Coordinates of C-alpha atoms in Angstrom, one line a residue:
M1 CA 181.3 -71.5 -185.0
T2 CA 177.6 -71.3 -184.1
L3 CA 175.5 -68.6 -185.8
I4 CA 172.5 -67.3 -183.8
R5 CA 170.0 -65.6 -186.1
E6 CA 168.0 -62.7 -185.0
T7 CA 164.6 -64.2 -185.8
D8 CA 165.4 -67.5 -184.1
F9 CA 166.4 -65.7 -180.8
I10 CA 163.4 -63.4 -180.8
T11 CA 160.9 -66.1 -181.7
S12 CA 162.2 -68.4 -179.0
I13 CA 161.9 -65.7 -176.3
A14 CA 158.4 -64.8 -177.4
D15 CA 157.2 -68.4 -177.6
A16 CA 158.8 -69.2 -174.2
L17 CA 156.9 -66.3 -172.6
Q18 CA 153.7 -67.3 -174.1
F19 CA 154.3 -70.9 -173.0
I20 CA 154.9 -70.0 -169.3
S21 CA 152.0 -67.6 -169.2
Y22 CA 149.5 -70.5 -169.3
Y23 CA 151.5 -73.7 -168.3
H24 CA 152.6 -74.2 -164.8
P25 CA 155.9 -76.1 -164.5
R26 CA 155.2 -79.8 -163.8
D27 CA 157.3 -79.8 -160.7
Y28 CA 155.2 -77.0 -159.2
L29 CA 151.9 -78.8 -160.0
Q30 CA 153.2 -82.0 -158.3
A31 CA 154.4 -80.2 -155.2
L32 CA 151.2 -78.1 -154.9
T33 CA 149.0 -81.2 -155.4
A34 CA 150.8 -83.1 -152.7
A35 CA 150.4 -80.1 -150.4
Y36 CA 146.7 -79.8 -151.2
Y37 CA 146.0 -83.4 -150.2
A38 CA 148.0 -83.0 -147.0
E39 CA 146.5 -79.7 -146.0
Q40 CA 144.2 -79.8 -143.0
S41 CA 143.2 -76.1 -142.9
P42 CA 139.8 -75.8 -144.7
A43 CA 140.5 -72.2 -145.9
A44 CA 144.0 -73.0 -147.1
R45 CA 142.8 -76.2 -148.8
D46 CA 140.1 -74.3 -150.6
A47 CA 142.6 -71.7 -151.8
M48 CA 144.9 -74.4 -153.2
A49 CA 142.0 -76.1 -154.9
Q50 CA 141.2 -72.8 -156.7
I51 CA 144.8 -72.4 -157.8
L52 CA 144.9 -76.0 -159.2
V53 CA 141.5 -75.6 -160.9
N54 CA 142.6 -72.3 -162.4
S55 CA 145.9 -73.8 -163.6
R56 CA 144.0 -76.5 -165.5
L57 CA 141.6 -74.0 -167.0
C58 CA 144.5 -71.9 -168.2
A59 CA 146.3 -74.9 -169.8
E60 CA 143.1 -75.8 -171.6
G61 CA 142.3 -72.3 -172.7
Q62 CA 145.9 -71.1 -173.2
R63 CA 145.2 -67.9 -171.1
P64 CA 147.3 -66.4 -168.4
I65 CA 147.5 -68.0 -165.0
C66 CA 147.5 -64.6 -163.3
Q67 CA 146.4 -61.2 -164.5
D68 CA 149.8 -59.9 -163.4
T69 CA 151.8 -61.4 -166.3
G70 CA 155.0 -60.2 -164.7
L71 CA 158.1 -58.3 -165.5
V72 CA 160.5 -60.3 -167.7
V73 CA 163.8 -61.4 -166.2
V74 CA 166.3 -63.2 -168.4
F75 CA 169.6 -64.8 -167.5
L76 CA 171.8 -65.4 -170.6
K77 CA 175.0 -67.5 -170.8
I78 CA 176.5 -66.7 -174.2
G79 CA 179.2 -68.9 -175.5
M80 CA 182.3 -67.0 -176.6
N81 CA 182.4 -68.9 -179.9
V82 CA 178.9 -67.7 -180.9
R83 CA 178.4 -65.3 -183.7
W84 CA 175.2 -63.2 -184.1
D85 CA 173.4 -62.5 -187.3
T86 CA 171.8 -59.2 -186.2
A87 CA 172.4 -55.5 -185.9
L88 CA 170.6 -55.4 -182.5
S89 CA 172.0 -55.4 -179.0
V90 CA 171.3 -58.3 -176.7
Q91 CA 168.9 -56.1 -174.7
E92 CA 167.1 -55.1 -178.0
L93 CA 166.8 -58.7 -179.0
V94 CA 165.2 -59.7 -175.7
D95 CA 162.9 -56.7 -175.8
A96 CA 161.8 -57.6 -179.3
G97 CA 160.8 -61.1 -178.0
V98 CA 159.0 -59.6 -175.0
R99 CA 157.1 -57.2 -177.3
S100 CA 156.0 -60.0 -179.6
A101 CA 154.9 -62.2 -176.7
Y102 CA 153.0 -59.5 -174.8
Q103 CA 151.2 -58.3 -177.9
H104 CA 150.2 -61.7 -179.2
P105 CA 146.7 -61.4 -180.7
D106 CA 145.4 -64.8 -179.4
N107 CA 146.8 -64.4 -175.9
P108 CA 147.7 -60.8 -175.1
L109 CA 149.6 -60.4 -171.8
R110 CA 149.1 -57.5 -169.5
A111 CA 151.7 -54.8 -169.9
S112 CA 152.8 -53.7 -166.4
M113 CA 156.2 -51.9 -166.9
V114 CA 156.1 -48.1 -166.4
A115 CA 158.7 -45.4 -167.2
P116 CA 160.1 -43.4 -165.6
P117 CA 159.9 -45.3 -162.3
F118 CA 158.9 -42.1 -160.4
G119 CA 156.9 -39.2 -161.5
A120 CA 154.7 -39.8 -164.6
R121 CA 155.1 -43.6 -164.4
K122 CA 153.6 -44.1 -167.9
N123 CA 153.0 -47.7 -169.0
T124 CA 155.4 -48.6 -171.8
G125 CA 152.6 -50.5 -173.5
D126 CA 154.4 -53.7 -174.4
N127 CA 156.0 -54.7 -171.1
T128 CA 159.5 -53.7 -172.2
P129 CA 162.2 -53.3 -171.2
A130 CA 163.1 -56.7 -169.8
I131 CA 165.7 -57.2 -167.0
V132 CA 168.6 -58.9 -168.7
H133 CA 171.7 -60.5 -167.1
V134 CA 174.5 -61.6 -169.4
E135 CA 177.4 -63.9 -168.7
L136 CA 180.1 -64.8 -171.3
V137 CA 181.1 -68.5 -171.0
P138 CA 183.2 -71.0 -173.0
G139 CA 181.3 -72.8 -175.8
A140 CA 179.2 -72.2 -178.9
Q141 CA 175.7 -72.1 -177.5
V142 CA 173.3 -69.6 -175.9
E143 CA 171.7 -70.8 -172.7
V144 CA 168.5 -68.9 -171.8
R145 CA 166.7 -68.9 -168.5
L146 CA 163.8 -66.6 -168.2
A147 CA 160.9 -65.8 -165.8
A148 CA 157.9 -63.6 -165.7
K149 CA 157.9 -62.3 -162.2
G150 CA 154.8 -60.8 -160.6
G151 CA 154.8 -57.6 -158.7
G152 CA 153.2 -58.9 -155.6
S153 CA 156.0 -61.3 -154.9
E154 CA 158.8 -59.0 -156.2
N155 CA 157.6 -56.3 -153.8
K156 CA 158.4 -58.6 -150.9
A157 CA 162.1 -58.9 -151.6
K158 CA 164.3 -58.4 -148.5
F159 CA 168.0 -57.8 -148.0
A160 CA 170.4 -57.5 -145.1
I161 CA 174.1 -57.6 -144.3
L162 CA 174.4 -59.6 -141.1
N163 CA 177.4 -59.9 -138.8
P164 CA 179.4 -63.0 -139.8
S165 CA 178.4 -64.7 -136.5
A166 CA 174.7 -64.1 -136.9
S167 CA 172.2 -66.8 -137.5
L168 CA 170.9 -67.1 -141.0
T169 CA 168.0 -69.2 -139.8
D170 CA 166.9 -66.6 -137.3
W171 CA 167.0 -63.8 -139.8
V172 CA 164.8 -65.8 -142.3
L173 CA 162.3 -66.8 -139.7
Q174 CA 162.0 -63.2 -138.4
T175 CA 161.7 -61.9 -142.0
V176 CA 159.2 -64.3 -143.6
P177 CA 156.2 -63.3 -141.3
T178 CA 156.8 -59.6 -142.3
L179 CA 156.2 -60.5 -145.9
G180 CA 152.5 -60.9 -145.3
A181 CA 150.5 -62.8 -147.9
G182 CA 150.9 -60.4 -150.9
W183 CA 153.4 -62.8 -152.5
C184 CA 150.6 -65.4 -152.9
P185 CA 151.9 -68.4 -151.0
P186 CA 152.3 -71.3 -151.4
G187 CA 155.4 -70.8 -153.5
M188 CA 159.1 -70.8 -153.3
L189 CA 161.7 -68.8 -151.4
G190 CA 164.9 -67.9 -153.1
I191 CA 167.8 -67.1 -150.9
G192 CA 171.2 -65.6 -151.9
I193 CA 174.0 -65.7 -149.3
G194 CA 177.4 -64.0 -149.7
G195 CA 179.0 -62.0 -152.4
S196 CA 178.2 -58.3 -152.2
A197 CA 174.9 -56.5 -151.8
E198 CA 173.9 -56.8 -155.5
K199 CA 175.4 -60.3 -155.9
A200 CA 173.3 -61.7 -153.0
M201 CA 170.1 -60.3 -154.6
L202 CA 171.0 -61.7 -158.0
L203 CA 171.7 -65.1 -156.4
A204 CA 168.3 -65.1 -154.7
K205 CA 166.6 -64.3 -158.0
E206 CA 168.5 -66.9 -159.9
S207 CA 167.8 -69.6 -157.4
L208 CA 164.1 -69.4 -158.1
L209 CA 164.7 -70.7 -161.6
A210 CA 165.7 -74.2 -160.3
P211 CA 163.1 -77.0 -160.2
I212 CA 161.3 -77.9 -157.0
D213 CA 163.1 -80.9 -155.6
M214 CA 162.4 -80.6 -151.8
H215 CA 160.6 -84.0 -151.8
E216 CA 163.7 -85.6 -153.3
L217 CA 166.1 -83.8 -150.8
R218 CA 164.0 -84.9 -147.9
A219 CA 164.0 -88.5 -149.1
R220 CA 167.8 -88.8 -149.6
G221 CA 168.9 -86.4 -146.8
A222 CA 171.3 -83.4 -146.9
A223 CA 174.8 -83.9 -148.5
N224 CA 176.2 -80.5 -147.5
P225 CA 175.6 -77.5 -145.2
T226 CA 173.5 -75.6 -147.9
E227 CA 171.1 -78.6 -148.2
E228 CA 171.0 -78.8 -144.4
L229 CA 169.9 -75.2 -144.2
R230 CA 167.3 -75.7 -147.0
L231 CA 165.7 -78.6 -145.0
E232 CA 165.8 -76.6 -141.7
L233 CA 164.2 -73.5 -143.2
F234 CA 161.6 -75.5 -145.1
D235 CA 160.4 -77.2 -142.0
K236 CA 160.6 -74.1 -139.7
I237 CA 158.9 -71.7 -142.2
N238 CA 156.0 -74.1 -142.7
A239 CA 155.7 -74.4 -138.9
L240 CA 155.0 -70.6 -138.8
G241 CA 151.4 -71.6 -139.9
I242 CA 151.1 -68.8 -142.5
G243 CA 149.6 -71.1 -145.0
A244 CA 148.1 -70.7 -148.5
Q245 CA 147.2 -67.0 -149.1
G246 CA 148.1 -66.3 -145.5
L247 CA 145.0 -68.0 -144.2
G248 CA 146.7 -70.4 -141.9
G249 CA 147.8 -73.9 -142.7
L250 CA 150.5 -76.5 -143.0
T251 CA 152.2 -75.3 -146.2
T252 CA 153.6 -71.9 -146.8
V253 CA 156.5 -72.8 -149.0
L254 CA 156.9 -75.7 -151.4
D255 CA 160.7 -75.3 -151.6
V256 CA 163.5 -73.2 -150.3
K257 CA 166.3 -72.5 -152.8
I258 CA 169.8 -71.3 -151.8
L259 CA 172.7 -70.1 -153.8
T260 CA 175.9 -68.9 -152.3
H261 CA 179.1 -67.0 -153.2
P262 CA 182.3 -66.2 -151.3
T263 CA 182.1 -62.9 -149.4
H264 CA 184.2 -60.4 -147.5
A265 CA 185.4 -61.5 -144.1
A266 CA 183.6 -58.7 -142.4
S267 CA 180.2 -59.4 -144.1
L268 CA 177.4 -61.8 -144.4
P269 CA 175.0 -60.5 -147.0
I270 CA 171.7 -62.3 -147.4
A271 CA 168.8 -61.7 -149.8
L272 CA 165.4 -63.3 -149.8
I273 CA 163.0 -63.2 -152.8
P274 CA 159.7 -65.2 -152.8
N275 CA 158.1 -66.7 -155.9
C276 CA 154.3 -66.7 -156.0
A277 CA 151.7 -69.3 -156.9
A278 CA 151.9 -68.1 -160.5
T279 CA 155.3 -69.7 -160.9
R280 CA 156.5 -69.0 -164.4
H281 CA 160.0 -69.9 -165.6
L282 CA 161.6 -71.9 -168.4
E283 CA 165.1 -72.6 -169.7
F284 CA 166.3 -73.5 -173.2
T285 CA 169.4 -73.6 -175.4
L286 CA 170.0 -72.1 -178.8
D287 CA 172.6 -73.9 -180.9
G288 CA 172.1 -72.3 -184.3
S289 CA 169.7 -74.9 -185.6
G290 CA 166.7 -72.7 -185.5
P291 CA 164.1 -71.5 -182.9
V292 CA 163.3 -73.7 -180.0
T293 CA 160.1 -75.7 -179.9
F294 CA 158.3 -76.1 -176.6
T295 CA 156.3 -79.3 -176.0
P296 CA 153.0 -78.7 -174.2
P297 CA 152.5 -80.8 -171.1
K298 CA 149.8 -83.5 -170.9
L299 CA 146.6 -82.6 -169.2
D300 CA 147.1 -85.7 -167.1
D301 CA 149.7 -83.8 -165.3
W302 CA 146.9 -81.8 -163.7
P303 CA 145.0 -83.3 -160.8
R304 CA 141.3 -83.7 -161.0
I305 CA 140.1 -81.5 -158.1
D306 CA 136.5 -81.8 -157.1
W307 CA 136.0 -78.1 -156.1
N308 CA 132.5 -76.9 -155.6
A309 CA 132.3 -73.1 -155.2
A310 CA 128.8 -73.3 -153.8
A311 CA 129.4 -75.8 -151.1
G312 CA 129.0 -74.1 -147.7
A313 CA 129.0 -70.6 -149.3
R314 CA 126.6 -67.8 -148.7
R315 CA 125.1 -66.2 -151.9
V316 CA 125.2 -62.4 -151.8
N317 CA 123.3 -59.9 -154.0
L318 CA 125.7 -56.9 -154.2
D319 CA 122.9 -54.6 -155.5
Q320 CA 120.8 -55.0 -152.4
L321 CA 123.3 -55.0 -149.6
T322 CA 123.1 -52.9 -146.4
R323 CA 125.6 -52.4 -143.6
A324 CA 123.3 -54.5 -141.4
D325 CA 123.9 -57.4 -143.8
L326 CA 127.6 -57.0 -143.6
A327 CA 127.5 -57.2 -139.8
T328 CA 126.3 -60.9 -140.0
W329 CA 129.4 -62.0 -142.0
Q330 CA 132.1 -63.9 -140.2
P331 CA 135.9 -64.0 -140.8
G332 CA 136.7 -67.0 -143.0
E333 CA 133.2 -67.3 -144.4
R334 CA 133.0 -68.1 -148.1
L335 CA 130.7 -65.9 -150.2
L336 CA 129.4 -66.0 -153.8
L337 CA 128.9 -62.5 -155.1
S338 CA 126.4 -61.5 -157.8
G339 CA 125.6 -58.0 -159.0
K340 CA 127.6 -54.9 -159.9
L341 CA 130.9 -53.7 -158.4
L342 CA 133.5 -51.1 -159.5
T343 CA 137.2 -51.8 -160.0
G344 CA 140.2 -49.6 -159.0
R345 CA 143.8 -49.9 -158.1
D346 CA 146.6 -47.5 -156.9
A347 CA 146.4 -44.9 -159.7
A348 CA 142.6 -44.7 -159.7
H349 CA 142.5 -44.4 -155.9
Q350 CA 145.1 -41.6 -156.1
R351 CA 143.0 -39.7 -158.6
I352 CA 139.8 -40.1 -156.6
I353 CA 141.5 -38.9 -153.4
E354 CA 142.8 -35.8 -155.3
L355 CA 139.3 -35.0 -156.5
L356 CA 137.9 -35.4 -153.1
N357 CA 140.5 -33.2 -151.6
R358 CA 139.7 -30.5 -154.1
S359 CA 136.0 -30.9 -153.4
E360 CA 135.5 -31.7 -157.0
P361 CA 132.9 -34.2 -158.3
L362 CA 133.9 -37.8 -159.2
P363 CA 133.6 -38.8 -162.8
A364 CA 130.2 -39.8 -164.1
G365 CA 129.4 -43.3 -163.1
V366 CA 131.9 -43.4 -160.2
D367 CA 129.3 -43.7 -157.5
L368 CA 130.7 -45.7 -154.6
N369 CA 127.9 -45.2 -152.2
N370 CA 126.8 -48.6 -150.7
R371 CA 129.0 -50.4 -153.1
F372 CA 132.1 -52.6 -153.4
I373 CA 135.4 -51.9 -155.2
Y374 CA 137.6 -54.7 -156.6
Y375 CA 141.3 -54.1 -156.6
V376 CA 142.1 -55.5 -160.0
G377 CA 143.9 -54.8 -163.3
P378 CA 142.6 -57.3 -165.8
V379 CA 144.2 -58.8 -168.9
D380 CA 142.5 -57.6 -172.2
P381 CA 139.8 -60.0 -173.4
V382 CA 140.1 -62.1 -176.6
R383 CA 137.5 -63.8 -178.8
D384 CA 134.2 -64.1 -176.8
E385 CA 135.6 -63.2 -173.4
I386 CA 134.0 -60.4 -171.4
V387 CA 137.3 -59.7 -169.7
G388 CA 140.6 -61.5 -169.6
P389 CA 142.1 -63.1 -166.4
A390 CA 141.1 -60.8 -163.5
G391 CA 142.5 -61.8 -160.2
P392 CA 143.0 -59.5 -157.2
T393 CA 146.0 -57.3 -156.5
T394 CA 147.6 -56.8 -153.1
A395 CA 145.3 -54.8 -151.0
T396 CA 147.8 -53.3 -148.6
R397 CA 148.9 -50.8 -151.3
M398 CA 145.4 -49.2 -150.9
D399 CA 145.6 -49.0 -147.1
Q400 CA 146.6 -45.3 -147.2
F401 CA 143.4 -44.4 -149.1
T402 CA 141.0 -46.6 -147.1
E403 CA 139.9 -44.3 -144.3
Q404 CA 139.0 -41.4 -146.7
M405 CA 137.4 -43.7 -149.3
L406 CA 135.1 -45.2 -146.6
R407 CA 134.4 -41.8 -145.0
D408 CA 133.8 -39.7 -148.1
T409 CA 132.3 -42.0 -150.7
G410 CA 130.0 -44.3 -148.9
L411 CA 132.0 -47.3 -149.9
I412 CA 131.1 -50.4 -147.8
G413 CA 133.4 -53.1 -149.0
M414 CA 136.6 -53.9 -150.8
I415 CA 137.9 -57.0 -152.5
G416 CA 141.6 -57.8 -153.0
K417 CA 144.2 -60.3 -151.9
A418 CA 146.4 -60.6 -148.8
E419 CA 146.1 -58.9 -145.4
R420 CA 145.2 -55.3 -144.5
G421 CA 147.4 -53.2 -142.2
A422 CA 146.3 -51.7 -138.9
I423 CA 145.2 -48.4 -140.4
A424 CA 142.9 -50.0 -142.9
I425 CA 141.5 -52.5 -140.3
N426 CA 140.7 -49.6 -137.9
A427 CA 138.9 -47.8 -140.7
I428 CA 136.9 -50.9 -141.6
K429 CA 135.9 -51.3 -138.0
Q430 CA 135.0 -47.7 -137.6
H431 CA 132.8 -47.5 -140.6
G432 CA 131.2 -51.0 -140.3
A433 CA 132.7 -52.0 -143.7
V434 CA 134.2 -55.3 -144.8
Y435 CA 137.2 -56.6 -146.7
L436 CA 136.9 -59.7 -148.9
I437 CA 139.6 -61.7 -150.6
A438 CA 139.7 -63.6 -153.9
V439 CA 142.5 -66.1 -154.4
G440 CA 145.7 -64.8 -155.9
G441 CA 146.8 -67.2 -158.6
A442 CA 143.2 -68.0 -159.7
A443 CA 142.7 -65.1 -162.1
Y444 CA 141.2 -67.0 -165.0
L445 CA 138.8 -68.8 -162.6
V446 CA 137.6 -65.5 -161.2
A447 CA 137.2 -64.0 -164.7
K448 CA 134.6 -66.8 -165.5
A449 CA 132.3 -65.1 -162.9
I450 CA 132.4 -61.7 -164.7
K451 CA 129.4 -61.5 -167.0
A452 CA 129.7 -57.9 -168.2
S453 CA 132.3 -55.1 -168.1
R454 CA 132.2 -51.5 -169.1
L455 CA 134.8 -48.7 -168.8
I456 CA 133.7 -46.0 -166.4
A457 CA 136.6 -43.6 -165.9
F458 CA 140.3 -42.8 -166.3
A459 CA 140.7 -44.7 -169.6
D460 CA 144.2 -43.4 -169.9
L461 CA 145.3 -45.6 -167.0
G462 CA 144.8 -48.7 -169.1
M463 CA 144.5 -51.8 -167.0
E464 CA 144.2 -49.5 -163.9
A465 CA 141.1 -47.7 -165.2
I466 CA 137.9 -47.8 -163.3
R467 CA 135.4 -50.4 -164.7
E468 CA 132.0 -51.7 -163.7
F469 CA 131.8 -55.4 -163.5
T470 CA 128.6 -57.4 -163.4
V471 CA 129.5 -60.7 -161.6
E472 CA 127.7 -63.9 -161.0
D473 CA 128.8 -66.2 -158.2
M474 CA 132.2 -64.7 -157.8
P475 CA 134.0 -66.8 -155.1
V476 CA 135.5 -64.7 -152.2
M477 CA 136.1 -65.0 -148.5
V478 CA 135.6 -62.6 -145.7
A479 CA 139.1 -61.5 -144.6
V480 CA 138.2 -58.6 -142.3
D481 CA 134.7 -58.5 -140.8
S482 CA 132.8 -55.3 -139.9
H483 CA 134.2 -55.6 -136.3
G484 CA 137.8 -55.5 -137.5
V485 CA 138.6 -59.2 -137.0
S486 CA 141.1 -60.4 -139.6
I487 CA 141.5 -64.0 -140.7
H488 CA 145.1 -63.2 -141.6
E489 CA 145.8 -62.8 -137.9
T490 CA 143.5 -65.5 -136.5
G491 CA 144.3 -68.1 -139.1
P492 CA 148.1 -68.3 -138.8
A493 CA 147.9 -68.1 -135.0
Q494 CA 145.7 -71.3 -135.1
W495 CA 148.1 -73.3 -137.2
R496 CA 151.5 -72.0 -135.9
N497 CA 153.7 -75.0 -134.8
Y498 CA 150.8 -77.4 -135.7
S499 CA 153.5 -79.5 -137.4
G500 CA 155.2 -80.1 -134.1
I501 CA 158.2 -78.1 -135.0
T502 CA 158.7 -75.3 -132.6
V503 CA 159.7 -71.9 -133.9
T504 CA 161.1 -69.4 -131.4

């Protein structure tokens, strides 16, 4: 009978989470590299180049691929002949591994879990608890599959119960465009079909743990209806023209995964969950022989991408900008920003709005007049870093605050990722402001442009506190110009059906 020791289990979980924080899976790198070389949209190609360059930097520096180091999801298959040398529960064992990984002194990972989920929403400080799913199976081993799932992609999960005669393809093709770009494509789509409401969602999540093999499936052809559906959806989703970061292009998904389960005769449950460019998952087996050792990939697995941030980009001094300058910027134009900007996410925006509504002054140093705000919650720095990985968060969460921020603070620009909604775009147009995007999934690359950082306000918010960054040649793109034209609308429209596959 196999004996699983407490320390072996905890150490393996912790080491796995550290490993996936800075190493992309090899299958993802291969698929993204192939998509990069095939891409014909300049904007999408540039975004994929940044993701690949960032990935190599993270592998070399062993720092997180994305500032959102995810909520931890663990699927365990525990052999019924296993004995445990521990007084802890399975949940407590997993959480101990998570705690150790996220508080690692050489590579601290950003803690994002809050409790309770409504009301105070206080950060737990160590990214626990994990989401744990346990299945008892025959045997004398413990199979572990885990993922660190970013909030931007998790927030785009969708579910429906269709009529049994409904078209699964039609539902997916109607749903994917509603996701926007906040899930940081190109990535994977996990789809669960059948079972019950909760089972379909679980199938969709579990499907994302499988390796990318679409190229192999296309080469050999479908062997069953599920594979036929995968191929159909892969082609038709990419024909939507959404593209990398939603900028328009040939590749939106690198693979479509589907798991199924028998269901009630009156029902057809379907769940869809995307996985972002920061694809992080791993599986291993504990057999009682000790903790698992993970072999680092070879740097030769990463392509040598000749990406030049300055090529064709306009250099901008943030400290000398006027609204007249903003009016000359065009959607899709690449910029290199230098100077000072402030940071702030949901919680900071909420507090600013509350102060404005009470006609109270903003905290000292929070002067947004004629300035830019960057939607970011960075990872803590280590060694000689100014700041840890500091990529953008999804901007649409700030849409509800945008009109008042532009009206009452003198703010002239915002930096985030993904599209803006109609309310925000109208406010941007009305006030002659702009919205810029940095590439989601290129957090370590962006952090290299940050030359100084100081805490300004709301220190209790942790990673959501307001900071002042001094940046030098920070790569961004104009997503919404001062006239309200959005590249997230014009880009996909240009590339829709470019592949020759018609989507109706």
